Short mmCIF file of C-alpha atoms in Angstrom, two decimals:
data_model
loop_
_atom_site.label_atom_id
_atom_site.label_comp_id
_atom_site.label_asym_id
_atom_site.label_seq_id
_atom_site.Cartn_x
_atom_site.Cartn_y
_atom_site.Cartn_z
CA MET A 1085 -2.07 -30.03 6.03
CA SER A 1086 -3.40 -33.59 6.01
CA GLY A 1087 -3.85 -33.57 2.22
CA ILE A 1088 -0.20 -32.71 1.58
CA LEU A 1089 0.90 -35.22 4.20
CA ASP A 1090 -1.31 -37.88 2.66
CA LEU A 1091 0.23 -37.17 -0.74
CA LEU A 1092 3.80 -37.34 0.54
CA ASN A 1093 3.16 -40.52 2.57
CA SER A 1094 1.24 -42.27 -0.22
CA ASP A 1095 2.54 -44.56 -2.93
CA LEU A 1096 2.54 -41.51 -5.22
CA GLY A 1097 4.71 -39.64 -2.75
CA LYS A 1098 7.12 -42.53 -2.55
CA GLN A 1099 7.20 -42.66 -6.34
CA LEU A 1100 7.93 -38.95 -6.44
CA VAL A 1101 10.85 -39.32 -4.04
CA SER A 1102 12.17 -42.34 -5.93
CA ASN A 1103 12.01 -40.59 -9.30
CA ILE A 1104 13.67 -37.44 -7.96
CA SER A 1105 16.41 -39.56 -6.42
CA GLU A 1106 17.03 -41.31 -9.75
CA LYS A 1107 17.00 -38.10 -11.79
CA THR A 1108 19.29 -36.11 -9.50
CA GLY A 1109 21.64 -38.78 -8.15
CA ILE A 1110 20.92 -38.09 -4.48
CA ASN A 1111 19.82 -40.91 -2.19
CA ALA A 1112 16.22 -41.55 -1.19
CA THR A 1113 16.62 -40.03 2.28
CA GLN A 1114 18.01 -36.82 0.84
CA ALA A 1115 15.28 -36.70 -1.79
CA SER A 1116 12.62 -37.20 0.89
CA ASP A 1117 14.14 -34.42 3.01
CA VAL A 1118 14.18 -32.02 0.07
CA VAL A 1119 10.62 -32.80 -0.98
CA SER A 1120 9.17 -32.55 2.54
CA SER A 1121 11.03 -29.26 3.10
CA SER A 1122 10.29 -27.73 -0.30
CA VAL A 1123 6.53 -28.30 -0.33
CA PRO A 1124 5.75 -26.11 2.72
CA ALA A 1125 8.37 -23.57 1.63
CA LEU A 1126 6.65 -23.13 -1.74
CA LEU A 1127 3.18 -23.09 -0.16
CA GLY A 1128 4.45 -20.52 2.33
CA GLN A 1129 5.73 -18.28 -0.45
CA MET A 1130 2.38 -18.53 -2.20
CA GLN A 1131 0.61 -17.57 1.00
CA ASN A 1132 3.04 -14.71 1.57
CA ASN A 1133 2.17 -13.42 -1.92
CA ILE A 1134 -1.51 -13.52 -1.04
CA LEU A 1135 -0.89 -11.58 2.17
CA SER A 1136 1.23 -8.95 0.42
CA GLY A 1137 -1.00 -8.76 -2.67
CA GLU A 1138 1.94 -9.59 -4.97
CA GLY A 1139 0.70 -11.78 -7.82
CA ALA A 1140 -2.35 -12.89 -5.85
CA SER A 1141 -4.80 -12.53 -8.74
CA GLY A 1142 -2.39 -14.24 -11.13
CA LEU A 1143 -2.03 -17.21 -8.81
CA LEU A 1144 -5.79 -17.50 -8.39
CA SER A 1145 -6.29 -17.27 -12.15
CA ALA A 1146 -3.70 -19.97 -12.78
CA LEU A 1147 -5.33 -22.30 -10.26
CA THR A 1148 -8.86 -21.78 -11.57
CA SER A 1149 -8.06 -21.83 -15.30
CA GLY A 1150 -8.30 -25.60 -15.56
CA LYS A 1151 -4.65 -26.09 -16.53
CA HIS A 1152 -3.68 -27.19 -13.03
CA ASP A 1153 -6.56 -29.59 -12.46
CA GLY A 1154 -4.68 -32.28 -10.55
CA SER A 1155 -4.36 -34.66 -13.49
CA ILE A 1156 -0.57 -34.44 -13.13
CA LEU A 1157 -0.96 -36.44 -9.91
CA ASP A 1158 -2.28 -39.37 -11.95
CA ASN A 1159 0.92 -39.63 -13.98
CA LEU A 1160 3.81 -38.42 -11.85
CA GLY A 1161 6.22 -40.88 -13.44
CA GLY A 1162 5.35 -39.73 -16.93
CA PHE A 1163 5.79 -36.08 -15.98
CA LEU A 1164 9.10 -36.55 -14.15
CA ASN A 1165 10.54 -38.88 -16.78
CA GLY A 1166 9.47 -36.50 -19.56
CA GLY A 1167 12.21 -34.11 -18.55
CA ASP A 1168 10.45 -30.86 -19.52
CA PHE A 1169 10.24 -28.70 -16.41
CA SER A 1170 9.97 -25.33 -18.12
CA ASP A 1171 6.49 -24.86 -16.68
CA GLY A 1172 8.00 -25.38 -13.23
CA ASP A 1173 10.57 -22.68 -13.91
CA ARG A 1174 7.79 -20.27 -14.91
CA ILE A 1175 5.79 -21.10 -11.78
CA LEU A 1176 8.83 -20.50 -9.57
CA ASN A 1177 9.52 -17.16 -11.23
CA HIS A 1178 5.94 -16.06 -10.57
CA VAL A 1179 5.76 -17.45 -7.06
CA ALA A 1180 9.23 -16.77 -5.65
CA GLY A 1181 10.59 -14.02 -7.89
CA ASN A 1182 13.77 -12.56 -6.46
CA LYS A 1183 13.36 -14.69 -3.31
CA GLN A 1184 14.08 -17.85 -5.28
CA ASP A 1185 17.82 -17.90 -4.53
CA THR A 1186 17.18 -17.32 -0.82
CA MET A 1187 14.76 -20.25 -0.83
CA VAL A 1188 17.26 -22.49 -2.63
CA GLN A 1189 20.09 -21.60 -0.27
CA GLY A 1190 17.87 -22.06 2.78
CA LEU A 1191 16.69 -25.49 1.64
CA SER A 1192 20.26 -26.49 0.83
CA ALA A 1193 21.47 -25.44 4.28
CA LYS A 1194 18.68 -27.32 6.05
CA THR A 1195 18.85 -30.55 4.01
CA GLY A 1196 22.57 -30.72 3.29
CA VAL A 1197 21.82 -31.16 -0.42
CA ASP A 1198 23.82 -29.00 -2.83
CA SER A 1199 22.01 -25.89 -4.03
CA SER A 1200 22.49 -26.91 -7.67
CA ILE A 1201 20.44 -30.05 -6.98
CA ILE A 1202 17.78 -28.06 -5.10
CA SER A 1203 17.52 -25.78 -8.15
CA LYS A 1204 16.77 -28.83 -10.30
CA ILE A 1205 14.20 -30.30 -7.91
CA LEU A 1206 12.07 -27.19 -7.32
CA PRO A 1207 10.92 -26.94 -10.98
CA MET A 1208 9.90 -30.60 -10.75
CA LEU A 1209 7.83 -29.99 -7.63
CA ALA A 1210 6.20 -26.68 -8.57
CA PRO A 1211 3.76 -28.07 -11.21
CA ILE A 1212 2.87 -30.96 -8.90
CA ILE A 1213 2.05 -28.56 -6.07
CA MET A 1214 0.04 -26.38 -8.45
CA GLY A 1215 -1.84 -29.45 -9.63
CA TYR A 1216 -2.68 -30.39 -6.07
CA LEU A 1217 -3.75 -26.84 -5.23
CA GLY A 1218 -5.81 -26.58 -8.41
CA LYS A 1219 -7.68 -29.72 -7.44
CA GLN A 1220 -8.23 -28.44 -3.90
CA THR A 1221 -9.32 -25.05 -5.22
CA LYS A 1222 -11.98 -26.68 -7.38
CA ASN A 1223 -13.15 -29.08 -4.68
CA SER A 1224 -13.39 -26.28 -2.10
CA GLY A 1225 -15.12 -23.81 -4.42
CA VAL A 1226 -12.36 -21.22 -4.04
CA SER A 1227 -13.07 -18.16 -6.22
CA THR A 1228 -11.46 -15.19 -4.44
CA THR A 1229 -7.97 -14.40 -3.19
CA PRO A 1230 -9.10 -14.36 0.47
CA ASP A 1231 -10.54 -17.84 -0.08
CA LEU A 1232 -7.23 -18.94 -1.59
CA GLY A 1233 -5.34 -17.42 1.33
CA GLY A 1234 -7.55 -19.38 3.69
CA LEU A 1235 -6.89 -22.62 1.78
CA LEU A 1236 -3.14 -22.09 1.92
CA GLY A 1237 -3.30 -21.11 5.57
CA GLY A 1238 -5.19 -24.29 6.34
CA LEU A 1239 -2.64 -26.43 4.51
CA LEU A 1240 0.15 -24.77 6.45
CA GLY A 1241 -1.64 -25.12 9.75
CA GLY A 1242 -2.63 -21.45 10.07
CA GLY A 1243 -6.03 -20.02 10.88
CA ASN A 1244 -8.23 -17.57 9.01
CA ASP A 1245 -8.71 -13.93 9.90
CA SER A 1246 -12.01 -12.08 9.96
CA SER A 1247 -11.82 -11.21 6.25
CA GLY A 1248 -11.58 -14.85 5.25
CA GLY A 1249 -7.90 -14.68 4.33
CA SER A 1250 -5.17 -16.55 6.11
CA SER A 1251 -3.66 -14.90 9.15
CA LEU A 1252 -0.11 -13.59 9.11
CA GLY A 1253 0.77 -16.08 11.83
CA GLY A 1254 -0.13 -18.89 9.45
CA SER A 1255 2.53 -17.92 6.92
CA LEU A 1256 5.37 -20.41 7.02
CA LEU A 1257 7.86 -17.98 5.53
CA THR A 1258 6.92 -15.20 7.92
CA SER A 1259 6.79 -17.38 11.01
CA VAL A 1260 10.07 -19.13 10.23
CA LEU A 1261 12.18 -16.60 8.35
CA ASP A 1262 11.08 -13.41 10.09
CA GLN A 1263 13.85 -13.85 12.64
CA ASN A 1264 13.82 -10.27 13.94
CA GLY A 1265 10.05 -10.20 14.40
CA ASP A 1266 9.38 -7.10 12.29
CA GLY A 1267 6.71 -8.79 10.15
CA LYS A 1268 8.83 -8.51 7.03
CA LEU A 1269 11.13 -10.91 5.23
CA ASP A 1270 14.52 -9.46 4.39
CA VAL A 1271 18.17 -10.41 3.92
CA SER A 1272 18.95 -10.24 7.64
CA ASP A 1273 16.11 -12.66 8.35
CA ALA A 1274 17.39 -15.11 5.74
CA MET A 1275 20.95 -14.97 7.04
CA SER A 1276 19.77 -15.48 10.62
CA ALA A 1277 17.67 -18.46 9.58
CA LEU A 1278 20.59 -20.02 7.73
CA SER A 1279 23.08 -19.46 10.52
CA GLY A 1280 20.72 -20.39 13.33
CA SER A 1281 21.53 -17.13 15.12
CA GLY A 1282 17.99 -15.73 15.02
CA LYS A 1283 15.55 -15.51 17.88
CA LYS A 1284 13.54 -18.50 16.70
CA LYS A 1285 15.82 -21.33 17.73
CA GLY A 1286 13.56 -24.07 16.39
CA GLY A 1287 13.71 -22.56 12.92
CA LEU A 1288 12.70 -24.25 9.72
CA GLY A 1289 13.96 -27.68 10.74
CA ALA A 1290 11.85 -27.83 13.90
CA LEU A 1291 8.70 -26.63 12.13
CA LEU A 1292 9.12 -29.07 9.26
CA GLY A 1293 9.74 -31.87 11.73
CA GLY A 1294 6.37 -31.08 13.27
CA LEU A 1295 4.65 -30.92 9.89
CA PHE A 1296 6.13 -34.01 8.33
CA GLY A 1297 7.29 -36.16 11.22
CA LYS A 1298 3.86 -37.50 12.12
CA LYS A 1299 0.30 -37.24 10.91
#
């Protein structure tokens, strides 16, 4: 997770938060909360897709195609000020699918930022995350979906299983949103996470505090 933390705590990360604050009208603290909550949520959904096999090959292909090579990190201001986030919308549709609204509502409930603003920020973040992952994929020599699962698991603080893929326990979405402990993510899990009535009292806020509070 250190790479993501380094990015968020760097001058680039501060620039990202500042630009998002300016473009959406929320204050810097709110923007920081949304960014630091959204990054692991999106990574967790990607890892969940790897574990379930949904879109795993497509994600790997996108990361190894050369399009998401990390160059976006060299010009965050230019990307965010350009105003074209259609690629981010496409990434979200592939990554989150019909879980996108649940993610938006969950992030809104945890950060206190209106869901309409969250919906604007996620397409800004998605290409940046893909750029970072593409760079890490290349640097780590990732070429298979189990390798990619291991990379995501490592970023989220999870271990690897015997097949080289990330373990189920390393999935942020499963570990946080699977409130009833059945190993699946469903509507009851999401509602429990939002209301705080689930078994996992720490919930998303506690986990994110651990991930982003300190290095």
